[in-house]
């Protein structure tokens, strides 16, 4: 045992450049050769021929009659068994699938070697070599099962153990689905295409989020197959503790093959939305065309092959969430003159004016004191002639209500160019390229600035997403039992969003912030909002450079794989959309007046309700809150990831295979090339700042530019984490595949245990980039915002870019806030264990039944570290012995920050999952294919909650004892049954004439 293991480790070091995973784009083939009496036949020559390309490999059976081929491209193969004294057996149409080991057991009959016995597609369907869980989705399923957006992620939920929301067929764009697997979140999945890691390093999600592009999604006609591994995958795969999804695109062969396609959807048979119908509006538009072609074949027979694909998508969608909105409106009419508006709202005052007893200026009956900015916005018309602030469709009890369908437009063009070249009998080179160009124009902003406050029409953003993936691979057969595979991958994912406000700040008569010309977002809670979302105006570009190499070595009963891996991630982004700012007005009369409050020091002597001048007459503006942003918002993050693995599939007995592996993952924390990161470590902070303030607790990276104020700590690394890069993430994995019934290959017991780690995205650490001294968030409210008006909503204005860096010390009463990254931030971890039974019944029916459990630790969460505590004479807090609203700022752990002003992104969450899973699948025969997947499970966690929508983290209510928040996870579905079926009209397909050719 020791010698083969040592030798394989040396071989891994000598032959390996870095590696990500062994089975991400390949499969394997193994089997046992016996004589007529069932005795093992050693020394049998096993010839392997890939039927599509003519590529050949050979192997010899060992003393137990066992053979194995590793690192095989998925596809159909012919296998020939020959030895002197026995008839030669040739098996055709043997299918090798991605991430799976196909098994072909053969019995040879005594006879002449020149006698050939032909057998077609007789292979074991149950998995007898591995303990991994999951499901393969083949070419026929992808082609024949209807998908509303032709997106393969809409099939991930067919597997047991997977939880997903119901697919919204009206969603705009690609409609990529996120899934939860065995208690993991949507951020814990790993997506691969042709061996390359294609995950979004920004959001961690599969779909597009704001300006963060999602994974590339090739069209189904270009996909050969994909495999979703839901658990117990071997040490060759890592990076996730949820699903491991492996997609393989098609390659060319010795025969030309291809086709053209067109898929069309329209709204002819659609019902109208309830609210549109109530308001007398027509049903929303829904038109989609998806068209394209595929073509593959030889450039040179048995030598050079190509495959190409194109798909175009054009969609006009008035039904999706970004196209269909209901809006509350004031009781406006189409007469927008000042006099008409004054007649409707005469005598009304702002909310705070009413709280002071109905004092200060009211709207005059002739409308002469309506704010010029408000009048401009009320009279502004969109290109279609409708008012920007629309006239309500219906008015009930003085409140206008309208439902609008503003069609979103989506356009996609994607291309695949694959080349495979057989350099020699021992070396094969392949290069696979995917390009996708997506553009959208949404009807409404993607999210609401204030919950349940929707934007009016005319504010829809523009989006552009670009996705490019290149994978180059060299496979070398060094000996009959030693194979090396080297791989390089490059992934570029670009996203740009542009705010959709129809007029600039200058056109509206508004003085914008110092770093933007756009109109600020204007929100009226309970009514509507104007302008773009704060996230509309971002630019992101993520690039990944991956090097990979692995070896596969078969020796006796051992099948060994090993390798190393490296990935360099570059993120360049600019969030200048936030610089337009946000203004909140508590009511529509506040909007119409838009007045500042009495200047500081003038109320009530020289400025009051009886002598208001050009103010509200009280020390409060009509603008409740003004949020201004300013600073350097461009960031250039870098991350380095390494991995190493060793895997041994040891055949202890003809009926028993043991899978043993160890993986080591080093997930490097993010750094910024210019050092523009500011973190906060509560352990380094003075609880109560001294007179004059303090900078204690603030931490900057080692490459932070410039001189630091006294108290700021310079880290010894570029990430600001206390321990630098964590090096302790080792992942042992062990599993077995056991056939307990001698001579029966149809019944297999699978069991396993493993540790898995997730590579976190950078979504949770943005706060450390948008912090002092290179960024200022000016949130003014109450008396501090008294000088704000609609003409000058940010008064005083945030500082200009030339003023940075700006260091502001923490003081008593400074009411600061920041987002910090926990000093001990680490990779989320899960332990998983399982016991599953698999049985192949007659008629091609497969049945699986099993139990899966998992325990997650170090999960992503966000906690408020500065929650105010309860004081008493026996337990004083910073000198306070009572609990009042006025002294809450002194009862927090770190004085100078607000009670919600220290929000930490940390890895302290926990979860548990227990599930009973069952799957019954009937393979395609007599035109019929069926599958039923049932999951009875429960997921508990202590997070309230890790939201998948945008990857935003929210903390629990009791921050000091997060374990008390343990409960059923929001995505937990106790029972889930998924049925899928397919009937193929085989008589038409196999027939002659026109029907047979369609």
Coordinates of C-alpha atoms in Angstrom, one line a residue, residues 33 104 197 213 225 311 477 579 641 684 707 719 807 969:
X33 CA -13.3 -9.7 -17.2
X104 CA -18.7 -2.8 -18.3
X197 CA -14.8 27.3 -12.8
X213 CA -23.0 39.1 -14.2
X225 CA -24.8 16.7 -21.0
X311 CA -28.2 31.3 -30.4
X477 CA -1.4 9.1 -22.3
X579 CA -23.2 59.3 -5.9
X641 CA -6.7 30.5 -4.6
X684 CA -8.4 47.2 19.1
X707 CA 0.7 58.6 6.5
X719 CA -6.4 41.9 3.5
X807 CA -10.0 61.0 8.4
X969 CA -34.3 28.1 7.5

